[in-house]
Amino acid sequence: MVKDMTIGSRLFNIVLIVILLGITLTCILPIWYTLALSLSSKAAAAGGLVWLWPVGFNLNSYRELLSDTQFFHSFWISVQRVAIGLVLNFFVVALMAYPLSRSTREFPQRNALMWILVFTMLFNGGLIPLYLTVKALGMINSIWALVLVAGATHGLVFNVILTVNFFRNLPKELEEAALVDGAGPWIMLTRVFIPLSVPVLATVSLFNIVMHWNEFLYGLIFMTREEFYPLQTYIQQLVVVFNPNILDEEQMKMMASLSNRTLNAAKVFIAMIPILAVYPFLQRYFIHGITLGSVKE
Amino acid sequence: MKSKGFVKHYVLMLLPGYAWVIVFCVIPMFGIAIAFQDFNPVRGILGSKWSGLDTFEYMFQLDDTKTIFVNTLFIACMKIVGNLIVPLTFALMLNELRITILKRSIQTIVYLPHFLSWVILGGIVLDLFSYTGPVNQLLALFGAEPAVFFAKAPLFPYLVVGSDIWKDFGFNTIIYLAAMTGINPALYEAHAIDGGGRIKALWHITLPGIRTTVALLAVLSLGNVLNAGFDQIFNLYNPLVYSTGDIIDTWVYRAGLLDLQYELATAVGLLKSVIGLILISISYVLAYRFTNYRIF
């Protein structure tokens, strides 16, 4: 590494660090602010007195949140959705990626099948036909609408492609050795490919967890009653739809004192916790995964 | 090769996945027929009367259609440019940072907003910019009158673009940083021996070194010209800013699922999908031609 410590270079470093830290703070402060707001008194929040430290510290908003049974019910629906979606996605992606990673010599239909998948990624029927399909399948108000529709339309094909590309870059020798030892396709997939593909399968799984946790639209259109809403949909309905911002300025001034900003902040913060919790684990894999998908030979 | 008899196992392996994709991605494609029908939900697609291109004629006469296409293009194009330039600049700056621990910490923090949903971030952003929120408090220090930012139509697209760039710039730097690690360090050493400064190294070594990556991302982003970001706008907008903030996807949601204008919403969605498909195909061809990029 080049080391030069001229005055110009030192100044350069200082300015650089200040700018970078300033930008970095903008990513963390809004979350910190939300936490501070949720811990403040209602009056302080409504009066706009809260900055980065709780004003009139209390846990009332969290106490109030405990009495909101729908919040926890929705939380549980989201947890179930993530769990089922994760297992399903893992098996289907691995199962699809293995045959599709074969050469056309081994699996002649491979290219045609791959293009069918890519086409579904590039073109879709749109919201209304999707809605009517799900309705015709009788999946309205069923958790399967959330698991299966989001699972298929949000990234399944992309995940398969990512995994296929990873499988294709694994050393051919391992495969040949397994073949010589008499391994069939199932043994090959479960004993050779899956163990070697932990980085990509972990990345794909984590993307899938985040997607299922964050998705709100399907909850909104496929669930007709609040009791079936996943958490993001429930919060979307509460915090965003009834946000005082939908009013004009006059009404807005009136509403500002009535709106329950501390409770909303508490809900938003609790809904963030699962992501904040898996984030350290996410870190390890996704950088590898994302560069895998974009920069390749 | 022993693997000849494997094909039937391959088919078996693909079965669940293809069934899944066909039911939820392929079958809905046939629902496009609704756009060419006088659709009756009770009778379904097979029982409804065909109406030819009536819906499309009606669509092109609507003022809404023009507005949502213009809004979508405007917001999406600004996002494309911003999402290329800001992460690139940030990655260049971060690459110059020689303190590894600080570099790692910054990277870890700036990725975070990418993983939070627009429901969560929408709640936070709306609160930050609300009448009594911190942004107004801050501006009040400089003597500005408080304002409801997200109720102002002329301002809305810029707030959308700004918050979108803010959410994803960290994540988007990953690819640039990865490309920068691929540059041969000997080039920098040679440059330093020749007496070149850091700014010059950045200009003559780093930037040319990642040119292909930048070009690739620019070309691929062409496919997103009609995607202005449903999740974000849906969670930030309100009737006061429909004139500048309503995009194709949000309009389709309202027209189709709230006003039950199935044919119209399907027709607009179809138009968007077709243009999108053409643009993505072009971008993939260009990406292959110039950077040898292939999807699989």
XYZ file of N, CA and C in Angstrom, chain A residues 34-257:
672
model
N -36.456 7.014 15.585
C -37.705 6.283 15.781
C -37.749 5.638 17.164
N -36.615 5.077 17.566
C -36.537 4.484 18.899
C -36.747 5.554 19.973
N -36.073 6.698 19.807
C -36.211 7.788 20.782
C -37.663 8.265 20.855
N -38.297 8.364 19.693
C -39.686 8.826 19.636
C -40.601 7.856 20.371
N -40.361 6.558 20.179
C -41.228 5.558 20.796
C -41.089 5.568 22.311
N -39.988 6.087 22.804
C -39.759 6.103 24.252
C -40.098 7.456 24.890
N -40.624 8.381 24.088
C -40.930 9.717 24.595
C -42.378 9.813 25.063
N -42.663 10.903 25.739
C -44.049 11.114 26.142
C -44.847 11.606 24.945
N -46.148 11.317 24.966
C -47.017 11.687 23.848
C -46.970 13.187 23.562
N -46.989 13.970 24.631
C -47.010 15.423 24.455
C -45.753 15.922 23.767
N -44.621 15.395 24.202
C -43.357 15.815 23.605
C -43.299 15.427 22.131
N -43.794 14.235 21.826
C -43.773 13.763 20.440
C -44.678 14.629 19.570
N -45.882 14.903 20.071
C -46.835 15.692 19.285
C -46.332 17.122 19.088
N -45.613 17.638 20.084
C -45.114 19.004 19.979
C -43.830 19.102 19.169
N -43.316 17.963 18.730
C -42.093 17.978 17.928
C -40.869 18.334 18.736
N -40.822 17.905 19.985
C -39.691 18.247 20.837
C -38.601 17.192 20.818
N -38.922 16.022 20.228
C -37.971 14.915 20.276
C -36.950 15.035 19.154
N -35.679 14.939 19.527
C -34.632 14.883 18.502
C -33.994 13.507 18.533
N -32.890 13.383 19.198
C -32.233 12.080 19.213
C -32.226 11.446 20.583
N -32.890 12.064 21.533
C -32.971 11.507 22.872
C -34.423 11.561 23.325
N -34.924 10.513 23.979
C -36.324 10.535 24.403
C -36.598 11.728 25.321
N -37.733 12.388 25.105
C -38.140 13.485 25.988
C -39.312 12.970 26.820
N -39.181 13.043 28.121
C -40.214 12.509 29.008
C -40.243 11.001 28.898
N -39.070 10.383 29.131
C -38.910 8.937 28.937
C -39.997 8.117 29.627
N -40.625 7.233 28.871
C -41.548 6.262 29.459
C -41.766 5.114 28.489
N -42.337 4.017 29.022
C -42.561 2.829 28.187
C -44.033 2.675 27.810
N -44.788 3.789 27.931
C -46.226 3.707 27.703
C -46.593 3.167 26.323
N -45.829 3.595 25.300
C -46.209 3.154 23.963
C -46.032 1.638 23.827
N -45.011 1.095 24.470
C -44.821 -0.360 24.410
C -45.872 -1.076 25.254
N -46.264 -0.437 26.364
C -47.332 -1.001 27.185
C -48.640 -1.023 26.385
N -48.881 0.079 25.688
C -50.081 0.184 24.859
C -50.053 -0.862 23.745
N -48.853 -1.061 23.203
C -48.688 -2.023 22.117
C -49.053 -3.432 22.576
N -48.750 -3.754 23.840
C -49.044 -5.090 24.367
C -50.538 -5.398 24.319
N -51.369 -4.363 24.407
C -52.809 -4.606 24.390
C -53.344 -4.722 22.961
N -52.479 -4.497 21.980
C -52.901 -4.611 20.583
C -52.697 -6.053 20.122
N -53.704 -6.890 20.340
C -53.534 -8.307 20.042
C -53.318 -8.552 18.543
N -53.944 -7.707 17.711
C -53.787 -7.899 16.271
C -52.330 -7.747 15.837
N -51.619 -6.844 16.492
C -50.204 -6.647 16.165
C -49.433 -7.960 16.317
N -49.647 -8.628 17.443
C -48.905 -9.865 17.698
C -49.408 -11.004 16.825
N -50.710 -10.972 16.557
C -51.273 -11.965 15.644
C -50.625 -11.826 14.266
N -50.550 -10.587 13.774
C -49.927 -10.334 12.473
C -48.445 -10.695 12.482
N -47.802 -10.409 13.586
C -46.393 -10.757 13.749
C -46.219 -12.265 13.569
N -47.081 -13.019 14.191
C -47.036 -14.477 14.130
C -47.288 -14.966 12.700
N -48.247 -14.339 12.006
C -48.505 -14.711 10.605
C -47.247 -14.498 9.768
N -46.580 -13.366 9.991
C -45.349 -13.086 9.246
C -44.267 -14.120 9.561
N -44.166 -14.520 10.829
C -43.156 -15.516 11.209
C -43.436 -16.844 10.500
N -44.698 -17.256 10.521
C -45.065 -18.502 9.843
C -44.743 -18.422 8.357
N -45.110 -17.280 7.796
C -44.899 -17.081 6.371
C -43.418 -17.193 6.002
N -42.581 -16.560 6.805
C -41.145 -16.602 6.544
C -40.632 -18.033 6.667
N -41.086 -18.746 7.712
C -40.595 -20.110 7.947
C -40.990 -21.039 6.794
N -42.272 -21.043 6.436
C -42.723 -21.920 5.350
C -42.050 -21.527 4.038
N -42.021 -20.227 3.777
C -41.426 -19.732 2.540
C -39.959 -20.096 2.423
N -39.267 -20.070 3.546
C -37.835 -20.377 3.565
C -37.583 -21.832 3.187
N -38.314 -22.746 3.849
C -38.125 -24.174 3.598
C -38.458 -24.507 2.136
N -39.597 -24.000 1.701
C -40.057 -24.263 0.339
C -39.051 -23.749 -0.683
N -38.618 -22.523 -0.485
C -37.695 -21.888 -1.406
C -36.375 -22.659 -1.471
N -35.885 -23.072 -0.312
C -34.603 -23.772 -0.266
C -34.644 -25.040 -1.116
N -35.677 -25.853 -0.886
C -35.749 -27.123 -1.611
C -35.970 -26.911 -3.103
N -36.893 -26.025 -3.426
C -37.216 -25.840 -4.839
C -36.027 -25.252 -5.601
N -35.360 -24.270 -5.007
C -34.216 -23.660 -5.696
C -33.112 -24.693 -5.934
N -32.784 -25.472 -4.900
C -31.727 -26.473 -5.059
C -32.125 -27.509 -6.103
N -33.378 -27.962 -6.037
C -33.850 -28.987 -6.971
C -33.862 -28.491 -8.420
N -34.207 -27.225 -8.610
C -34.260 -26.699 -9.978
C -32.858 -26.373 -10.491
N -32.028 -25.862 -9.601
C -30.726 -25.384 -10.051
C -29.834 -26.533 -10.525
N -29.961 -27.709 -9.882
C -29.061 -28.803 -10.254
C -29.272 -29.262 -11.711
N -30.487 -29.664 -12.091
C -30.646 -30.079 -13.498
C -30.317 -28.946 -14.473
N -30.694 -27.729 -14.113
C -30.476 -26.604 -15.041
C -29.009 -26.197 -15.128
N -28.193 -26.702 -14.207
C -26.768 -26.377 -14.294
C -26.021 -27.398 -15.165
N -26.741 -28.439 -15.591
C -26.116 -29.445 -16.473
C -25.866 -28.836 -17.848
N -24.914 -29.399 -18.571
C -24.674 -28.919 -19.934
C -25.760 -29.467 -20.854
N -25.916 -28.865 -22.018
C -26.965 -29.340 -22.939
C -26.656 -30.754 -23.419
N -25.399 -31.158 -23.322
C -25.035 -32.523 -23.724
C -25.633 -33.544 -22.740
N -25.600 -33.170 -21.464
C -26.160 -34.062 -20.449
C -27.678 -33.947 -20.353
N -28.187 -32.745 -20.618
C -29.614 -32.477 -20.440
C -30.073 -31.574 -21.589
N -30.421 -32.188 -22.733
C -30.654 -31.442 -23.978
C -31.737 -30.347 -23.865
N -32.747 -30.554 -22.994
C -33.846 -29.583 -22.908
C -33.476 -28.376 -22.038
N -32.290 -28.402 -21.501
C -31.880 -27.412 -20.513
C -32.093 -25.962 -20.955
N -31.635 -25.607 -22.140
C -31.744 -24.211 -22.569
C -33.188 -23.750 -22.743
N -34.000 -24.592 -23.346
C -35.404 -24.237 -23.543
C -36.077 -24.005 -22.187
N -35.829 -24.923 -21.244
C -36.433 -24.798 -19.913
C -35.964 -23.526 -19.216
N -34.706 -23.208 -19.406
C -34.148 -22.010 -18.780
C -34.818 -20.757 -19.340
N -35.030 -20.733 -20.637
C -35.643 -19.542 -21.229
C -37.089 -19.352 -20.799
N -37.788 -20.470 -20.556
C -39.161 -20.346 -20.039
C -39.125 -19.599 -18.702
N -38.177 -20.018 -17.853
C -38.037 -19.359 -16.548
C -37.716 -17.876 -16.707
N -36.729 -17.587 -17.558
C -36.319 -16.198 -17.730
C -37.481 -15.358 -18.249
N -38.275 -15.962 -19.132
C -39.413 -15.214 -19.664
C -40.394 -14.823 -18.555
N -40.633 -15.720 -17.615
C -41.559 -15.367 -16.527
C -40.983 -14.266 -15.640
N -39.656 -14.143 -15.678
C -39.043 -13.089 -14.875
C -39.186 -11.733 -15.585
N -39.185 -11.763 -16.925
C -39.194 -10.524 -17.694
C -40.603 -10.038 -18.026
N -41.560 -10.951 -18.033
C -42.912 -10.581 -18.459
C -43.918 -11.195 -17.500
N -44.940 -10.411 -17.164
C -45.986 -10.986 -16.306
C -47.354 -10.459 -16.699
N -48.374 -11.132 -16.219
C -49.733 -10.769 -16.608
C -50.223 -9.484 -15.962
N -49.564 -9.062 -14.919
C -50.010 -7.870 -14.218
C -50.844 -8.211 -12.995
N -51.178 -7.191 -12.253
C -51.813 -7.345 -10.947
C -53.196 -8.011 -11.017
N -54.016 -7.531 -11.966
C -55.406 -8.011 -12.012
C -55.487 -9.498 -12.362
N -54.821 -9.956 -13.444
C -54.846 -11.392 -13.730
C -54.291 -12.226 -12.574
N -53.273 -11.735 -11.893
C -52.711 -12.466 -10.755
C -53.754 -12.595 -9.651
N -54.427 -11.483 -9.394
C -55.474 -11.478 -8.368
C -56.580 -12.474 -8.709
N -57.015 -12.462 -9.987
C -58.102 -13.352 -10.395
C -57.676 -14.821 -10.326
N -56.400 -15.082 -10.648
C -55.886 -16.460 -10.559
C -55.936 -16.954 -9.118
N -55.436 -16.126 -8.214
C -55.407 -16.518 -6.805
C -56.825 -16.713 -6.268
N -57.726 -15.847 -6.726
C -59.127 -15.957 -6.306
C -59.721 -17.271 -6.808
N -59.435 -17.588 -8.085
C -59.955 -18.818 -8.673
C -59.410 -20.048 -7.946
N -58.211 -19.936 -7.416
C -57.621 -21.066 -6.690
C -58.163 -21.173 -5.260
N -59.020 -20.224 -4.873
C -59.599 -20.251 -3.530
C -58.599 -19.926 -2.438
N -57.593 -19.135 -2.768
C -56.547 -18.853 -1.779
C -56.718 -17.518 -1.078
N -57.835 -16.824 -1.343
C -58.066 -15.564 -0.648
C -58.186 -15.854 0.852
N -57.540 -15.032 1.653
C -57.511 -15.197 3.111
C -56.795 -16.448 3.572
N -55.929 -17.008 2.724
C -55.137 -18.149 3.154
C -53.668 -17.754 3.160
N -52.943 -18.272 4.125
C -51.519 -17.924 4.216
C -50.767 -18.422 2.989
N -51.341 -19.422 2.298
C -50.672 -19.967 1.116
C -50.606 -18.945 -0.009
N -51.571 -18.038 -0.037
C -51.507 -16.985 -1.054
C -50.250 -16.158 -0.833
N -49.926 -15.909 0.441
C -48.738 -15.105 0.740
C -47.469 -15.895 0.437
N -47.425 -17.127 0.924
C -46.216 -17.941 0.769
C -45.971 -18.263 -0.707
N -47.002 -18.759 -1.380
C -46.792 -19.268 -2.737
C -46.692 -18.160 -3.779
N -47.555 -17.153 -3.691
C -47.522 -16.110 -4.720
C -46.242 -15.281 -4.609
N -45.938 -14.812 -3.413
C -44.721 -14.008 -3.269
C -43.495 -14.872 -3.566
N -43.535 -16.117 -3.123
C -42.421 -17.019 -3.375
C -42.138 -17.175 -4.852
N -43.204 -17.294 -5.656
C -43.012 -17.508 -7.099
C -42.689 -16.218 -7.840
N -43.310 -15.118 -7.438
C -43.172 -13.897 -8.235
C -42.020 -12.997 -7.777
N -41.568 -13.156 -6.542
C -40.505 -12.275 -6.055
C -39.181 -13.016 -5.940
N -38.504 -13.193 -7.044
C -37.120 -13.629 -6.940
C -36.836 -15.113 -7.049
N -37.871 -15.957 -7.158
C -37.582 -17.393 -7.268
C -36.675 -17.667 -8.467
N -37.066 -17.149 -9.622
C -36.299 -17.407 -10.839
C -34.899 -16.806 -10.727
N -34.837 -15.598 -10.198
C -33.538 -14.951 -10.003
C -32.638 -15.806 -9.106
N -33.231 -16.330 -8.017
C -32.477 -17.181 -7.103
C -31.992 -18.453 -7.783
N -32.851 -19.015 -8.631
C -32.459 -20.222 -9.360
C -31.270 -19.907 -10.276
N -31.351 -18.780 -10.983
C -30.269 -18.408 -11.901
C -28.952 -18.206 -11.146
N -29.057 -17.525 -10.014
C -27.870 -17.282 -9.176
C -27.234 -18.615 -8.773
N -28.087 -19.548 -8.348
C -27.586 -20.849 -7.888
C -27.032 -21.671 -9.051
N -27.722 -21.612 -10.195
C -27.230 -22.314 -11.393
C -25.818 -21.827 -11.726
N -25.643 -20.511 -11.738
C -24.327 -19.956 -12.062
C -23.266 -20.424 -11.074
N -23.665 -20.542 -9.811
C -22.718 -21.010 -8.793
C -22.372 -22.477 -9.036
N -23.383 -23.295 -9.258
C -23.171 -24.732 -9.517
C -22.233 -24.933 -10.703
N -22.406 -24.116 -11.731
C -21.614 -24.302 -12.959
C -20.140 -23.976 -12.729
N -19.861 -23.169 -11.719
C -18.472 -22.798 -11.472
C -17.762 -23.735 -10.493
N -18.503 -24.733 -9.982
C -17.850 -25.689 -9.070
C -16.919 -26.579 -9.890
N -15.817 -27.036 -9.261
C -14.847 -27.841 -10.014
C -15.459 -29.130 -10.578
N -15.216 -29.344 -11.849
C -15.766 -30.519 -12.533
C -15.231 -31.834 -11.956
N -13.999 -31.775 -11.393
C -13.346 -32.999 -10.956
C -14.134 -33.704 -9.846
N -14.721 -32.882 -8.937
C -15.476 -33.446 -7.826
C -16.647 -34.264 -8.335
N -17.280 -33.722 -9.360
C -18.443 -34.354 -9.939
C -18.039 -35.678 -10.587
N -16.939 -35.628 -11.341
C -16.477 -36.828 -12.018
C -16.093 -37.909 -11.009
N -15.451 -37.481 -9.946
C -15.065 -38.442 -8.914
C -16.301 -39.119 -8.323
N -17.341 -38.306 -8.062
C -18.569 -38.863 -7.487
C -19.226 -39.826 -8.476
N -19.182 -39.470 -9.755
C -19.758 -40.327 -10.785
C -19.053 -41.680 -10.819
N -17.724 -41.628 -10.755
C -16.933 -42.858 -10.775
C -17.294 -43.735 -9.577
N -17.550 -43.064 -8.436
C -17.936 -43.814 -7.244
C -19.378 -44.312 -7.313
N -20.052 -44.021 -8.407
C -21.385 -44.559 -8.618
C -22.515 -43.687 -8.096
N -22.281 -42.412 -7.890
C -23.335 -41.529 -7.388
C -24.369 -41.233 -8.475
N -25.644 -41.328 -8.112
C -26.719 -40.950 -9.025
C -27.000 -39.469 -8.847
N -27.981 -38.927 -9.592
C -28.258 -37.485 -9.513
C -28.682 -37.009 -8.131
N -29.426 -37.827 -7.392
C -29.911 -37.392 -6.078
C -28.766 -37.315 -5.081
N -27.899 -38.349 -5.118
C -26.726 -38.346 -4.237
C -25.826 -37.165 -4.611
N -25.673 -36.962 -5.923
C -24.822 -35.893 -6.426
C -25.291 -34.538 -5.889
N -26.608 -34.326 -5.942
C -27.153 -33.050 -5.478
C -26.983 -32.894 -3.971
N -27.378 -33.924 -3.221
C -27.417 -33.766 -1.763
C -26.049 -33.909 -1.106
N -25.146 -34.710 -1.716
C -23.865 -34.934 -1.055
C -22.736 -34.103 -1.642
N -22.885 -33.680 -2.886
C -21.798 -32.918 -3.497
C -22.173 -31.434 -3.673
N -23.270 -31.193 -4.372
C -23.576 -29.809 -4.743
C -24.067 -28.959 -3.571
N -25.035 -29.470 -2.817
C -25.576 -28.652 -1.723
C -24.500 -28.317 -0.675
N -23.716 -29.309 -0.210
C -22.678 -28.942 0.784
C -21.658 -27.932 0.257
N -21.394 -27.989 -1.058
C -20.404 -27.063 -1.610
C -20.987 -25.676 -1.865
N -22.304 -25.572 -1.792
C -22.953 -24.321 -2.207
C -23.535 -23.542 -1.047
N -23.030 -23.781 0.142
C -23.554 -23.077 1.315
C -23.585 -21.548 1.120
N -22.509 -20.925 0.586
C -22.570 -19.459 0.460
C -23.751 -18.980 -0.385
N -23.966 -19.600 -1.528
C -25.032 -19.113 -2.400
C -26.404 -19.489 -1.850
N -26.538 -20.683 -1.287
C -27.839 -21.078 -0.749
C -28.201 -20.240 0.472
N -27.203 -19.891 1.267
C -27.449 -19.016 2.423
C -27.877 -17.624 1.938
N -27.196 -17.117 0.927
C -27.549 -15.796 0.395
C -28.979 -15.781 -0.106
N -29.287 -16.789 -0.915
C -30.612 -16.881 -1.503
C -31.681 -17.011 -0.406
N -31.381 -17.814 0.616
C -32.335 -17.993 1.710
C -32.545 -16.695 2.479
N -31.458 -15.979 2.713
C -31.582 -14.737 3.468
C -32.345 -13.679 2.673
N -32.084 -13.615 1.384
C -32.873 -12.700 0.543
C -34.353 -13.049 0.642
N -34.604 -14.368 0.653
C -35.980 -14.844 0.706
C -36.657 -14.500 2.035
N -35.908 -14.647 3.130
C -36.447 -14.282 4.447
C -36.820 -12.801 4.458
N -35.897 -11.965 3.997
C -36.134 -10.523 4.001
C -37.342 -10.188 3.121
N -37.416 -10.819 1.951
C -38.538 -10.555 1.042
C -39.871 -10.895 1.718
N -39.958 -12.114 2.287
C -41.229 -12.525 2.906
C -41.571 -11.644 4.106
N -40.563 -11.258 4.855
C -40.846 -10.415 6.017
C -41.338 -9.039 5.583
N -40.762 -8.500 4.517
C -41.042 -7.127 4.119
C -42.253 -6.952 3.204
N -42.690 -8.025 2.569
C -43.728 -7.904 1.545
C -45.067 -7.514 2.184
N -45.740 -6.521 1.608
C -47.009 -6.088 2.205
C -48.175 -6.107 1.224
N -47.883 -5.984 -0.085
C -48.966 -5.796 -1.055
C -49.875 -7.021 -1.145
N -49.298 -8.203 -1.189
C -50.123 -9.407 -1.321
C -51.002 -9.587 -0.079
N -50.469 -9.191 1.071
C -51.285 -9.235 2.277
C -52.490 -8.315 2.134
N -52.249 -7.198 1.474
C -53.311 -6.199 1.305
C -54.373 -6.660 0.303
N -53.942 -7.267 -0.808
C -54.940 -7.597 -1.834
C -55.535 -8.989 -1.686
N -54.785 -9.919 -1.097
C -55.323 -11.282 -1.001
C -56.017 -11.558 0.330
N -55.800 -10.701 1.307
C -56.449 -10.886 2.601
C -57.535 -9.831 2.735
N -58.767 -10.265 2.881
C -59.840 -9.278 2.928
C -60.112 -8.806 4.350
N -59.625 -9.543 5.340
C -59.866 -9.131 6.726
C -58.558 -8.931 7.468
N -58.582 -7.935 8.354
C -57.393 -7.552 9.107
C -56.763 -8.731 9.844
N -57.589 -9.656 10.333
C -57.062 -10.763 11.142
C -56.109 -11.665 10.360
N -56.121 -11.558 9.020
C -55.216 -12.379 8.211
C -53.985 -11.611 7.738
N -53.917 -10.328 8.073
C -52.804 -9.515 7.584
C -51.466 -9.964 8.162
N -50.427 -10.055 7.312
C -49.078 -10.165 7.872
C -48.668 -8.814 8.450
N -47.591 -8.807 9.211
C -47.233 -7.617 9.979
C -47.070 -6.350 9.136
N -46.358 -6.461 8.012
C -46.105 -5.259 7.216
C -47.403 -4.665 6.689
N -48.339 -5.516 6.301
C -49.621 -5.023 5.812
C -50.389 -4.332 6.930
N -50.340 -4.953 8.108
C -51.030 -4.380 9.253
C -50.470 -2.991 9.576
N -49.156 -2.897 9.597
C -48.521 -1.608 9.893
C -48.791 -0.609 8.779
N -48.744 -1.105 7.548
C -48.992 -0.233 6.403
C -50.369 0.428 6.547
N -51.358 -0.364 6.902
C -52.710 0.148 7.061
C -52.795 1.170 8.187
N -52.077 0.887 9.263
C -52.161 1.761 10.441
C -51.342 3.036 10.313
N -50.057 2.807 10.075
C -49.119 3.922 10.164
C -49.151 4.779 8.914
N -49.173 4.123 7.766
C -49.047 4.886 6.545
C -50.382 5.409 6.041
N -51.374 4.533 5.959
C -52.649 4.985 5.405
C -53.290 6.065 6.272
N -53.207 5.882 7.580
C -53.847 6.870 8.444
C -52.881 7.946 8.897
N -51.785 8.037 8.191
C -50.835 9.091 8.535
C -51.468 10.445 8.271
N -51.271 11.366 9.184
C -51.883 12.693 9.026
C -51.487 13.395 7.734
N -50.466 12.897 7.060
C -50.032 13.552 5.842
C -51.056 13.518 4.720
N -52.075 12.667 4.838
C -53.065 12.628 3.768
C -54.005 13.826 3.856
N -53.850 14.639 4.865
C -54.736 15.792 5.020
C -54.040 17.055 4.514
N -54.822 18.107 4.310
C -54.177 19.358 3.902
C -53.594 20.047 5.146
N -52.955 21.167 4.940
C -52.179 21.727 6.035
C -53.005 22.126 7.253
N -54.212 22.672 7.016
C -55.054 23.096 8.130
C -55.457 21.916 8.994
N -55.988 20.880 8.313
C -56.399 19.686 9.043
C -55.191 19.067 9.724
N -54.077 19.190 9.008
C -52.824 18.630 9.476
C -52.438 19.182 10.834
N -52.581 20.501 10.999
C -52.201 21.128 12.257
C -53.074 20.604 13.399
N -54.361 20.392 13.084
C -55.264 19.850 14.089
C -54.871 18.427 14.459
N -54.589 17.632 13.402
C -54.292 16.227 13.613
C -52.986 15.988 14.353
N -52.055 16.912 14.163
C -50.723 16.712 14.737
C -50.792 16.422 16.226
N -51.713 17.090 16.917
C -51.800 16.893 18.357
C -52.553 15.604 18.707
